[in-house]
Coordinates of C-alpha atoms in Angstrom, one line a residue:
M1 CA -29.6 7.4 -44.5
K2 CA -26.8 8.3 -46.7
Y3 CA -24.7 7.8 -43.7
L4 CA -26.0 4.4 -43.1
I5 CA -25.2 3.2 -46.4
G6 CA -21.6 4.5 -46.2
L7 CA -21.1 2.8 -43.0
C8 CA -22.2 -0.3 -44.2
L9 CA -20.3 -0.2 -47.4
S10 CA -17.1 0.7 -45.6
W11 CA -17.7 -2.3 -42.9
A12 CA -18.0 -4.7 -45.5
G13 CA -15.1 -3.5 -47.3
A14 CA -12.9 -3.6 -43.8
A15 CA -14.4 -7.1 -43.4
M16 CA -13.3 -8.4 -46.8
A17 CA -10.2 -6.2 -47.6
H18 CA -8.8 -9.3 -49.2
E19 CA -10.2 -12.6 -50.1
P20 CA -10.0 -15.0 -47.1
F21 CA -7.1 -17.3 -46.8
E22 CA -5.3 -15.2 -49.5
I23 CA -2.2 -16.6 -48.0
T24 CA -2.6 -19.8 -46.5
T25 CA 0.6 -22.0 -44.8
N26 CA 0.3 -25.7 -43.6
V27 CA 3.2 -27.4 -42.0
R28 CA 3.3 -30.9 -41.6
L29 CA 5.9 -32.7 -39.4
F30 CA 7.2 -36.4 -41.0
A31 CA 10.0 -38.5 -39.6
E32 CA 12.2 -37.6 -42.4
R33 CA 11.3 -34.1 -43.2
I34 CA 9.1 -30.8 -42.6
S35 CA 7.0 -30.1 -45.2
L36 CA 5.7 -26.5 -45.8
Q37 CA 3.1 -25.8 -48.1
V38 CA 2.1 -22.1 -49.0
V39 CA -1.0 -21.2 -51.4
V40 CA -1.1 -17.6 -52.3
T41 CA -3.7 -16.1 -54.7
D42 CA -2.7 -15.2 -58.2
T43 CA -2.2 -11.1 -57.2
T44 CA -0.7 -11.3 -54.2
A45 CA 2.0 -13.9 -55.6
A46 CA 2.9 -11.7 -58.4
L47 CA 3.0 -8.9 -56.1
L48 CA 5.5 -10.9 -53.7
C49 CA 7.4 -12.8 -56.5
V50 CA 7.3 -11.2 -59.9
P51 CA 6.3 -7.2 -59.3
A52 CA 6.3 -6.6 -62.9
A53 CA 3.2 -8.9 -63.5
K54 CA -0.3 -7.9 -62.5
R55 CA -1.0 -11.5 -61.7
M56 CA 0.5 -15.1 -61.6
D57 CA -0.3 -17.3 -64.5
A58 CA 1.2 -20.1 -66.3
E59 CA 2.9 -17.9 -68.8
V60 CA 4.5 -15.7 -66.0
L61 CA 5.4 -18.8 -64.0
R62 CA 7.1 -20.4 -66.8
A63 CA 9.1 -17.3 -67.6
N64 CA 10.1 -16.7 -64.2
E65 CA 10.2 -20.2 -62.4
A66 CA 13.6 -20.0 -61.0
E67 CA 12.7 -16.4 -59.7
V68 CA 9.6 -17.9 -58.1
K69 CA 11.2 -20.7 -56.5
R70 CA 13.7 -18.3 -54.8
C71 CA 10.6 -16.2 -53.8
V72 CA 8.7 -19.0 -52.3
S73 CA 12.1 -20.5 -50.4
G74 CA 12.1 -17.1 -48.5
L75 CA 8.7 -16.5 -47.6
Y76 CA 9.2 -17.8 -44.1
A77 CA 12.4 -18.2 -42.0
A78 CA 12.6 -21.4 -40.0
R79 CA 14.4 -22.6 -37.0
S80 CA 14.8 -25.4 -34.9
G81 CA 16.0 -24.1 -31.7
D82 CA 18.5 -21.5 -32.4
K83 CA 19.5 -23.5 -35.7
Q84 CA 18.3 -21.7 -38.8
L85 CA 16.6 -24.4 -41.3
M86 CA 17.6 -24.2 -45.0
P87 CA 15.0 -25.7 -47.9
V88 CA 16.3 -29.1 -49.2
S89 CA 14.1 -28.9 -52.1
V90 CA 11.2 -26.2 -53.3
D91 CA 8.6 -27.0 -56.0
V92 CA 6.2 -24.4 -57.2
T93 CA 3.0 -25.2 -59.3
L94 CA -0.3 -23.1 -60.2
N95 CA -3.7 -24.8 -58.9
P96 CA -7.0 -24.9 -61.1
E97 CA -7.7 -21.5 -59.5
N98 CA -4.5 -20.2 -60.8
D99 CA -3.4 -19.7 -57.2
L100 CA 0.8 -20.0 -56.5
V101 CA 1.3 -23.5 -54.6
G102 CA 4.9 -23.6 -53.1
N103 CA 6.1 -26.9 -51.5
V104 CA 9.5 -26.4 -49.4
D105 CA 10.9 -29.3 -47.5
Y106 CA 13.1 -28.8 -44.6
P107 CA 15.5 -31.3 -42.7
A108 CA 13.5 -33.4 -40.2
A109 CA 13.3 -31.5 -36.8
G110 CA 14.9 -32.9 -33.5
R111 CA 13.1 -32.1 -30.2
E112 CA 13.6 -28.3 -30.0
A113 CA 11.0 -25.8 -30.7
L114 CA 10.2 -24.9 -34.3
H115 CA 9.9 -21.2 -35.0
F116 CA 8.3 -20.0 -38.2
S117 CA 8.2 -16.3 -39.2
A118 CA 6.3 -15.1 -42.1
V119 CA 9.2 -12.2 -43.3
H120 CA 7.0 -11.8 -46.8
L121 CA 4.1 -9.9 -44.9
A122 CA 6.3 -7.0 -44.2
R123 CA 7.3 -6.9 -47.7
L124 CA 3.5 -6.3 -48.7
K125 CA 3.2 -3.0 -47.0
D126 CA -0.2 -3.4 -46.2
P127 CA -1.3 -4.4 -42.4
T128 CA -4.4 -6.0 -43.5
Y129 CA -2.7 -8.7 -45.3
G130 CA -2.5 -12.1 -43.1
A131 CA -1.4 -15.7 -43.4
T132 CA -3.2 -18.5 -42.0
F133 CA -0.5 -20.8 -40.4
T134 CA -1.3 -24.4 -39.6
A135 CA 1.0 -27.1 -38.2
T136 CA 0.1 -30.5 -37.8
G137 CA 2.0 -34.4 -37.7
A138 CA 0.8 -37.5 -38.0
G139 CA -2.6 -37.5 -35.8
V140 CA -1.5 -34.5 -33.8
F141 CA -2.6 -30.7 -34.1
Y142 CA 0.2 -28.2 -33.2
V143 CA -1.0 -24.7 -33.7
Q144 CA -2.9 -22.8 -35.8
K145 CA -2.6 -18.8 -35.8
L146 CA -3.4 -15.8 -38.3
L147 CA -0.1 -14.1 -38.9
R148 CA 0.1 -10.5 -39.6
A149 CA 3.2 -8.0 -40.3
D150 CA 3.1 -7.0 -36.7
D151 CA 2.8 -10.5 -35.4
A152 CA 4.6 -12.8 -38.0
E153 CA 5.9 -15.3 -35.8
V154 CA 4.5 -18.8 -34.4
S155 CA 6.4 -21.5 -32.1
F156 CA 5.7 -24.9 -31.2
L157 CA 7.5 -28.1 -29.8
P158 CA 7.3 -31.2 -32.2
A159 CA 5.6 -34.3 -30.4
G160 CA 7.6 -35.8 -27.8
D161 CA 7.9 -32.8 -25.8
G162 CA 4.4 -32.7 -24.5
A163 CA 3.2 -29.8 -27.0
G164 CA 1.4 -32.3 -29.6
K165 CA -2.3 -33.0 -28.7
E166 CA -3.3 -36.6 -29.3
S167 CA -6.8 -35.4 -29.9
S168 CA -7.5 -32.2 -32.1
F169 CA -11.3 -31.9 -31.3
S170 CA -11.4 -28.9 -29.3
E171 CA -9.1 -27.1 -31.8
F172 CA -11.2 -27.9 -34.8
L173 CA -14.1 -26.9 -32.4
A174 CA -12.7 -23.5 -31.4
L175 CA -12.0 -22.9 -35.1
G176 CA -15.7 -23.6 -36.2
I177 CA -16.8 -21.3 -33.7
E178 CA -14.3 -18.5 -34.7
H179 CA -15.0 -18.9 -38.3
I180 CA -18.7 -18.5 -37.8
L181 CA -18.4 -15.6 -35.7
T182 CA -15.6 -13.6 -38.0
G183 CA -17.4 -15.0 -41.2
Y184 CA -19.4 -11.7 -41.6
D185 CA -21.0 -12.5 -45.1
H186 CA -22.7 -15.8 -43.4
L187 CA -23.9 -13.8 -40.4
L188 CA -25.2 -11.3 -42.3
F189 CA -27.1 -13.8 -44.5
L190 CA -28.7 -15.4 -41.4
A191 CA -29.5 -12.1 -40.1
A192 CA -31.2 -11.0 -43.2
L193 CA -33.4 -14.3 -43.2
L194 CA -34.5 -13.8 -39.6
I195 CA -35.3 -10.5 -39.4
V196 CA -38.5 -10.4 -41.3
C197 CA -39.7 -13.3 -38.9
R198 CA -42.3 -12.6 -36.2
Q199 CA -42.6 -15.8 -34.4
L200 CA -39.7 -18.2 -33.2
R201 CA -41.0 -21.1 -34.8
T202 CA -40.3 -19.7 -38.2
A203 CA -37.0 -18.5 -37.2
L204 CA -36.2 -22.0 -35.9
I205 CA -37.3 -23.5 -38.9
I206 CA -35.1 -21.3 -41.2
I207 CA -32.0 -21.9 -38.8
T208 CA -32.7 -25.7 -38.9
A209 CA -32.9 -25.6 -43.0
F210 CA -29.6 -23.6 -42.9
T211 CA -27.8 -25.8 -40.7
L212 CA -28.6 -29.2 -42.5
A213 CA -27.8 -27.6 -45.7
H214 CA -24.2 -26.0 -45.1
S215 CA -23.6 -29.4 -42.8
I216 CA -24.0 -31.5 -45.7
T217 CA -21.9 -29.6 -48.1
L218 CA -19.5 -29.3 -45.4
A219 CA -19.1 -33.1 -45.1
L220 CA -19.2 -33.6 -48.9
A221 CA -16.3 -31.3 -49.5
A222 CA -14.3 -32.0 -47.0
L223 CA -14.5 -35.8 -47.7
D224 CA -13.4 -34.6 -51.0
I225 CA -16.7 -36.1 -52.9
V226 CA -17.9 -32.8 -54.1
Q227 CA -15.6 -29.8 -54.9
L228 CA -16.2 -26.4 -56.0
S229 CA -13.7 -23.7 -56.4
G230 CA -13.7 -20.7 -54.1
R231 CA -13.8 -18.5 -57.1
L232 CA -17.0 -19.7 -57.8
V233 CA -18.3 -20.1 -54.2
E234 CA -17.4 -16.9 -52.7
P235 CA -19.2 -14.7 -55.2
V236 CA -22.2 -16.9 -55.3
I237 CA -22.3 -16.4 -51.4
A238 CA -22.3 -12.8 -51.8
A239 CA -25.0 -13.1 -54.5
T240 CA -27.4 -14.9 -52.1
I241 CA -27.0 -12.0 -49.6
V242 CA -28.0 -9.6 -52.3
F243 CA -30.9 -11.8 -53.3
V244 CA -32.1 -12.1 -49.8
G245 CA -31.9 -8.4 -48.9
L246 CA -33.9 -7.6 -52.0
E247 CA -36.5 -10.3 -51.1
N248 CA -37.1 -9.0 -47.9
L249 CA -38.5 -5.9 -49.8
W250 CA -41.4 -7.8 -50.6
R251 CA -41.6 -10.7 -47.9
A252 CA -41.8 -8.5 -44.9
R253 CA -45.8 -7.9 -45.1
R254 CA -46.5 -11.6 -46.2
S255 CA -48.1 -13.9 -43.7
E256 CA -46.0 -16.1 -41.3
Q257 CA -47.0 -19.3 -43.0
E258 CA -45.6 -17.8 -46.4
L259 CA -42.3 -17.0 -44.4
R260 CA -42.2 -20.3 -43.1
G261 CA -41.9 -21.7 -47.0
R262 CA -38.7 -19.8 -46.8
W263 CA -36.8 -22.7 -45.7
V264 CA -36.6 -24.1 -49.0
L265 CA -34.7 -21.0 -50.2
T266 CA -32.7 -21.1 -46.9
F267 CA -31.8 -24.8 -47.8
V268 CA -30.6 -24.2 -51.3
F269 CA -28.4 -21.1 -50.5
G270 CA -27.3 -22.8 -47.5
L271 CA -25.7 -25.7 -49.6
M272 CA -23.2 -22.9 -51.3
H273 CA -22.6 -21.5 -47.6
G274 CA -21.4 -24.7 -46.5
F275 CA -18.8 -24.9 -49.5
G276 CA -17.6 -21.9 -48.1
F277 CA -17.3 -23.6 -44.4
A278 CA -15.4 -26.0 -46.0
G279 CA -12.8 -24.0 -47.7
A280 CA -12.0 -22.6 -44.4
L281 CA -11.9 -26.5 -43.0
R282 CA -9.7 -27.5 -45.8
E283 CA -6.9 -24.8 -45.1
S284 CA -6.8 -25.8 -41.3
G285 CA -4.5 -28.6 -42.1
L286 CA -6.7 -31.6 -42.2
P287 CA -5.4 -35.3 -41.9
P288 CA -5.2 -36.9 -45.2
G289 CA -8.3 -38.9 -45.0
G290 CA -9.8 -42.1 -43.6
M291 CA -11.2 -42.1 -39.8
E292 CA -8.8 -39.5 -38.8
L293 CA -10.9 -36.9 -40.8
I294 CA -14.2 -37.8 -38.9
A295 CA -13.6 -36.1 -35.6
P296 CA -12.1 -32.6 -36.8
L297 CA -15.2 -32.7 -39.5
L298 CA -17.5 -33.0 -36.6
A299 CA -15.7 -30.9 -34.2
F300 CA -15.5 -28.1 -36.9
N301 CA -19.2 -28.2 -37.8
L302 CA -20.2 -28.4 -34.2
G303 CA -18.1 -25.3 -33.7
V304 CA -20.2 -23.6 -36.3
E305 CA -23.4 -24.7 -35.0
T306 CA -22.4 -23.5 -31.6
G307 CA -21.3 -20.1 -32.7
Q308 CA -24.3 -19.8 -34.9
L309 CA -27.0 -20.6 -31.9
A310 CA -24.9 -18.2 -29.6
V311 CA -25.6 -15.2 -32.1
A312 CA -29.3 -16.3 -32.6
A313 CA -29.6 -16.5 -29.1
V314 CA -28.6 -12.8 -28.7
F315 CA -30.1 -11.8 -32.1
L316 CA -33.8 -13.1 -31.7
P317 CA -34.8 -11.9 -28.3
L318 CA -33.7 -8.4 -29.3
L319 CA -35.5 -8.7 -32.9
F320 CA -38.7 -9.9 -31.2
W321 CA -38.7 -7.2 -28.7
L322 CA -38.1 -4.6 -31.5
R323 CA -40.9 -5.7 -33.5
R324 CA -43.2 -4.9 -30.8
F325 CA -42.8 -1.2 -31.9
A326 CA -44.4 0.1 -34.8
W327 CA -41.3 2.6 -35.5
F328 CA -39.3 -0.6 -35.9
N329 CA -41.4 -2.3 -38.6
Q330 CA -42.0 1.0 -40.4
R331 CA -38.7 2.3 -40.4
V332 CA -35.9 0.1 -39.6
L333 CA -37.2 -3.3 -41.5
M334 CA -36.6 -2.1 -45.0
P335 CA -33.8 0.2 -44.5
A336 CA -31.7 -2.9 -42.9
S337 CA -32.8 -5.0 -45.8
I338 CA -31.4 -2.3 -48.3
L339 CA -28.4 -2.1 -46.4
V340 CA -28.0 -5.9 -46.5
A341 CA -28.3 -6.0 -50.3
L342 CA -25.8 -3.3 -50.6
A343 CA -23.1 -5.1 -48.3
G344 CA -24.0 -8.3 -50.4
L345 CA -23.1 -6.2 -53.6
W346 CA -20.2 -4.9 -52.4
W347 CA -18.7 -8.2 -51.6
L348 CA -20.0 -9.4 -55.0
L349 CA -18.3 -7.0 -57.0
E350 CA -14.9 -7.1 -54.8
R351 CA -14.7 -11.2 -55.3
T352 CA -15.5 -10.6 -59.2
V353 CA -14.3 -7.4 -60.8
L354 CA -12.5 -5.3 -58.2

């Protein structure tokens, strides 16, 4: 049992060594310029630009603004073909979450391939750091990639050379699938809800409630109707996992009818998970709004649902087969729920105090 607890906590730590989207980069191509925006969490921004400070805040930024601007302008090396692109303007601010937001403008690109290298990742001296990089244009999705210190370069051709795609539906569909399949906290939450189910109908009711809930808040957040800070959303998501894991300890022996009533809890908690999905979607380089936003939103949500159903299609048959055995119900369900709660607690502490 001690080994399993240690293994679970190690997995949780590896899955979330840093907050999701700790370094996020969006490049947008305009006719007159290339605009690069990089968002860096406060502690990482201090590590990169003001090592003497523990975290970036308004006071640190005011005292070191010129140094921070130089730092931000050098986070990426940019080229158009073989020509080095030099920043023509740099601006740095803090967002409401105290993350550093750097805006760097480069001269307009021609038809040659654009190359960006995240040179700052090597300076962090930690291979677990990554930077999401997304490049878009007016109605064009070029590329999205997670950059690491050992794979820090990305290249793409501007529109007109056959690289841009008029429809980004498939890219956002793939992004949604990828996000749910690598969203260990979302998957663990759903698995914890389903593991005590004894009938397919109950499981489908819970999955439907979760789907409806996170679809609602995903749409509201993506359309800028409702916004919640990631510093609130991520800890609350972790707390939902702790709650469900602990609730399983007394839910497991309840009737199937009582378990079906769990859809209310699932729906309420699913609303918060939808805000988490929206954070991933916003960081992917969404169009500014209007009708252009509808297709990416639908595609991303469809991708999330596709990935979720694929996981359920594997998990549920295996679960119902195992539940036929007394040893599984007596010796696995409760320890598994405890491990779920411990993993959620680890994420909660990591996202609040660690």
